[in-house]
């Protein structure tokens, strides 16, 4: 059976966390009974390989402002982690685009590291526990409704950077919504000022960011 996801369809499917889960949800929606988990895994592996080749070929750039903000946050003593429903190898490739020194300092929580994917808060709770931080010290940077829901369910502040696929989603629960980190003038001071633990304090260091949302949208 021929199937094609256009931009609108993919944007809608991004309400489901995880690539394999997205396929299963789509098949269920269209009533295709031949779709199963083994096929979803096989197709997801193929898609990840294509995506990895695109990264290796330099065809997928980092989103605007990511490298700058990462440098500012490390200079301020912050901890940075990437929390993604995507394949861990693909996420690592994207993080490696920041350069070896930056990438070595960033923790990755991705793929099937938790039993329930976004909008469940599991991945953010895992990152919080692993890094030894409190929700009030965390600011999440997301680009989707399910990511926002996951952050809020984990009691964390959330900045939304809109993407091509999720720009029309309801982000009313976000603490701040911008087109991208540069356009929104998001700096380390902006991030620290939004964290509940520091919102009423003078600027300082040793604050924590749970998700730098590196990459070009979701995949």
Short mmCIF file of C-alpha atoms in Angstrom, two decimals, residues 3-177:
data_model
loop_
_atom_site.label_atom_id
_atom_site.label_comp_id
_atom_site.label_asym_id
_atom_site.label_seq_id
_atom_site.Cartn_x
_atom_site.Cartn_y
_atom_site.Cartn_z
CA UNK A 3 1.52 5.93 1.80
CA UNK A 4 2.82 9.49 1.88
CA UNK A 5 2.91 12.01 4.72
CA UNK A 6 2.67 15.59 3.58
CA UNK A 7 3.65 18.48 5.84
CA UNK A 8 0.15 18.83 7.28
CA UNK A 9 -0.16 15.10 7.98
CA UNK A 10 3.26 14.91 9.62
CA UNK A 11 2.51 17.98 11.71
CA UNK A 12 -0.62 16.29 13.02
CA UNK A 13 1.22 13.04 13.69
CA UNK A 14 3.77 14.91 15.79
CA UNK A 15 1.09 14.92 18.47
CA UNK A 16 2.23 11.31 18.98
CA UNK A 17 5.60 10.91 20.67
CA UNK A 18 8.11 8.60 18.97
CA UNK A 19 8.64 7.67 15.32
CA UNK A 20 7.53 4.05 15.62
CA UNK A 21 4.52 5.06 17.67
CA UNK A 22 3.65 7.64 15.01
CA UNK A 23 3.56 4.97 12.32
CA UNK A 24 1.38 2.72 14.42
CA UNK A 25 -0.99 5.61 15.11
CA UNK A 26 -1.22 6.47 11.42
CA UNK A 27 -1.93 2.89 10.40
CA UNK A 28 -4.62 2.64 13.03
CA UNK A 29 -6.15 5.91 11.82
CA UNK A 30 -6.37 4.77 8.19
CA UNK A 31 -7.48 1.27 9.17
CA UNK A 32 -4.47 -0.57 7.70
CA UNK A 33 -4.41 -3.91 9.52
CA UNK A 34 -1.09 -5.08 8.03
CA UNK A 35 0.85 -2.50 10.02
CA UNK A 36 2.60 -3.94 13.07
CA UNK A 37 5.40 -3.11 15.51
CA UNK A 38 8.04 -5.14 13.65
CA UNK A 39 7.32 -3.27 10.42
CA UNK A 40 7.35 0.04 12.26
CA UNK A 41 10.78 -0.79 13.71
CA UNK A 42 12.13 -1.76 10.28
CA UNK A 43 10.84 1.40 8.61
CA UNK A 44 12.07 3.56 11.50
CA UNK A 45 15.57 2.10 11.18
CA UNK A 46 15.53 2.91 7.45
CA UNK A 47 14.29 6.45 8.11
CA UNK A 48 16.97 6.97 10.77
CA UNK A 49 19.65 5.84 8.30
CA UNK A 50 18.41 8.33 5.69
CA UNK A 51 18.33 11.09 8.31
CA UNK A 52 21.84 10.20 9.47
CA UNK A 53 23.11 10.38 5.90
CA UNK A 54 21.55 13.84 5.52
CA UNK A 55 23.30 15.00 8.69
CA UNK A 56 26.62 13.55 7.55
CA UNK A 57 26.20 15.33 4.22
CA UNK A 58 25.73 18.67 5.94
CA UNK A 59 22.16 19.05 4.67
CA UNK A 60 20.56 19.57 8.09
CA UNK A 61 21.80 22.64 9.98
CA UNK A 62 21.37 23.45 13.64
CA UNK A 63 18.48 25.75 14.42
CA UNK A 64 19.26 29.45 14.77
CA UNK A 65 20.83 30.45 18.07
CA UNK A 66 21.51 26.97 19.43
CA UNK A 67 25.33 27.11 19.40
CA UNK A 68 25.33 30.63 20.85
CA UNK A 69 22.96 29.79 23.69
CA UNK A 70 24.80 26.58 24.52
CA UNK A 71 28.04 28.56 24.87
CA UNK A 72 26.35 31.19 27.05
CA UNK A 73 24.82 28.57 29.32
CA UNK A 74 28.06 26.63 29.75
CA UNK A 75 29.84 29.91 30.53
CA UNK A 76 27.20 30.51 33.23
CA UNK A 77 27.82 27.09 34.74
CA UNK A 78 24.55 25.49 33.61
CA UNK A 79 23.95 21.82 32.96
CA UNK A 80 22.52 20.97 29.55
CA UNK A 81 20.77 17.80 28.44
CA UNK A 82 18.78 16.81 25.38
CA UNK A 83 15.53 14.95 26.04
CA UNK A 84 14.09 13.50 22.85
CA UNK A 85 11.68 10.82 21.70
CA UNK A 86 13.92 10.31 18.66
CA UNK A 87 16.49 7.60 18.03
CA UNK A 88 19.51 8.06 20.29
CA UNK A 89 22.07 7.68 17.50
CA UNK A 90 20.35 10.36 15.42
CA UNK A 91 20.18 12.69 18.42
CA UNK A 92 23.87 12.12 19.15
CA UNK A 93 24.71 13.01 15.55
CA UNK A 94 22.85 16.29 15.88
CA UNK A 95 24.55 17.08 19.19
CA UNK A 96 27.92 16.29 17.62
CA UNK A 97 27.27 19.10 15.14
CA UNK A 98 27.94 21.47 18.03
CA UNK A 99 31.55 20.32 18.07
CA UNK A 100 33.38 17.75 20.16
CA UNK A 101 33.99 19.97 23.19
CA UNK A 102 30.36 21.10 23.52
CA UNK A 103 28.95 17.65 22.77
CA UNK A 104 31.08 16.01 25.45
CA UNK A 105 29.34 18.11 28.12
CA UNK A 106 25.75 17.41 27.02
CA UNK A 107 23.78 14.48 28.43
CA UNK A 108 21.39 12.73 26.06
CA UNK A 109 18.16 11.06 27.08
CA UNK A 110 16.52 9.68 23.94
CA UNK A 111 14.67 6.90 22.17
CA UNK A 112 13.29 4.14 24.34
CA UNK A 113 15.13 5.10 27.55
CA UNK A 114 11.75 5.50 29.28
CA UNK A 115 8.63 3.33 28.90
CA UNK A 116 6.31 6.25 28.09
CA UNK A 117 7.24 8.97 25.64
CA UNK A 118 6.11 12.59 25.48
CA UNK A 119 3.56 13.93 26.43
CA UNK A 120 4.36 11.78 29.46
CA UNK A 121 6.87 13.58 31.72
CA UNK A 122 8.97 10.42 32.14
CA UNK A 123 11.97 11.57 30.10
CA UNK A 124 12.17 14.91 31.90
CA UNK A 125 11.82 13.24 35.27
CA UNK A 126 14.62 10.84 34.35
CA UNK A 127 16.88 13.75 33.33
CA UNK A 128 16.02 15.62 36.55
CA UNK A 129 16.86 12.63 38.72
CA UNK A 130 20.03 11.77 36.79
CA UNK A 131 21.37 15.33 36.88
CA UNK A 132 20.31 15.86 40.48
CA UNK A 133 18.27 19.02 39.89
CA UNK A 134 14.88 20.26 41.06
CA UNK A 135 12.04 21.25 38.70
CA UNK A 136 12.29 24.87 39.88
CA UNK A 137 15.88 24.97 38.61
CA UNK A 138 14.98 23.71 35.14
CA UNK A 139 14.00 25.52 31.96
CA UNK A 140 12.96 23.31 29.05
CA UNK A 141 13.25 24.50 25.45
CA UNK A 142 10.77 22.65 23.25
CA UNK A 143 9.15 22.93 19.84
CA UNK A 144 5.97 20.86 20.06
CA UNK A 145 2.73 20.55 21.97
CA UNK A 146 3.59 17.12 23.32
CA UNK A 147 6.98 18.40 24.47
CA UNK A 148 5.32 21.32 26.22
CA UNK A 149 2.84 18.96 27.88
CA UNK A 150 5.68 16.72 29.06
CA UNK A 151 7.60 19.65 30.53
CA UNK A 152 4.57 21.02 32.32
CA UNK A 153 3.64 17.57 33.65
CA UNK A 154 7.16 17.49 35.13
CA UNK A 155 6.46 20.90 36.76
CA UNK A 156 9.11 22.65 34.65
CA UNK A 157 9.25 26.05 32.97
CA UNK A 158 9.07 25.79 29.17
CA UNK A 159 10.15 28.02 26.28
CA UNK A 160 8.70 27.12 22.89
CA UNK A 161 10.64 27.65 19.66
CA UNK A 162 8.09 27.09 16.91
CA UNK A 163 8.96 24.73 14.06
CA UNK A 164 7.68 24.31 10.52
CA UNK A 165 5.47 21.44 11.60
CA UNK A 166 4.21 22.66 14.97
CA UNK A 167 3.86 26.41 14.50
CA UNK A 168 0.05 26.31 14.61
CA UNK A 169 -0.23 24.20 17.76
CA UNK A 170 -1.67 25.60 20.97
CA UNK A 171 1.24 26.83 23.09
CA UNK A 172 -0.82 28.89 25.52
CA UNK A 173 0.60 26.93 28.47
CA UNK A 174 4.19 27.90 27.57
CA UNK A 175 6.09 30.46 29.61
CA UNK A 176 7.50 32.03 26.44
CA UNK A 177 6.95 31.42 22.71
#
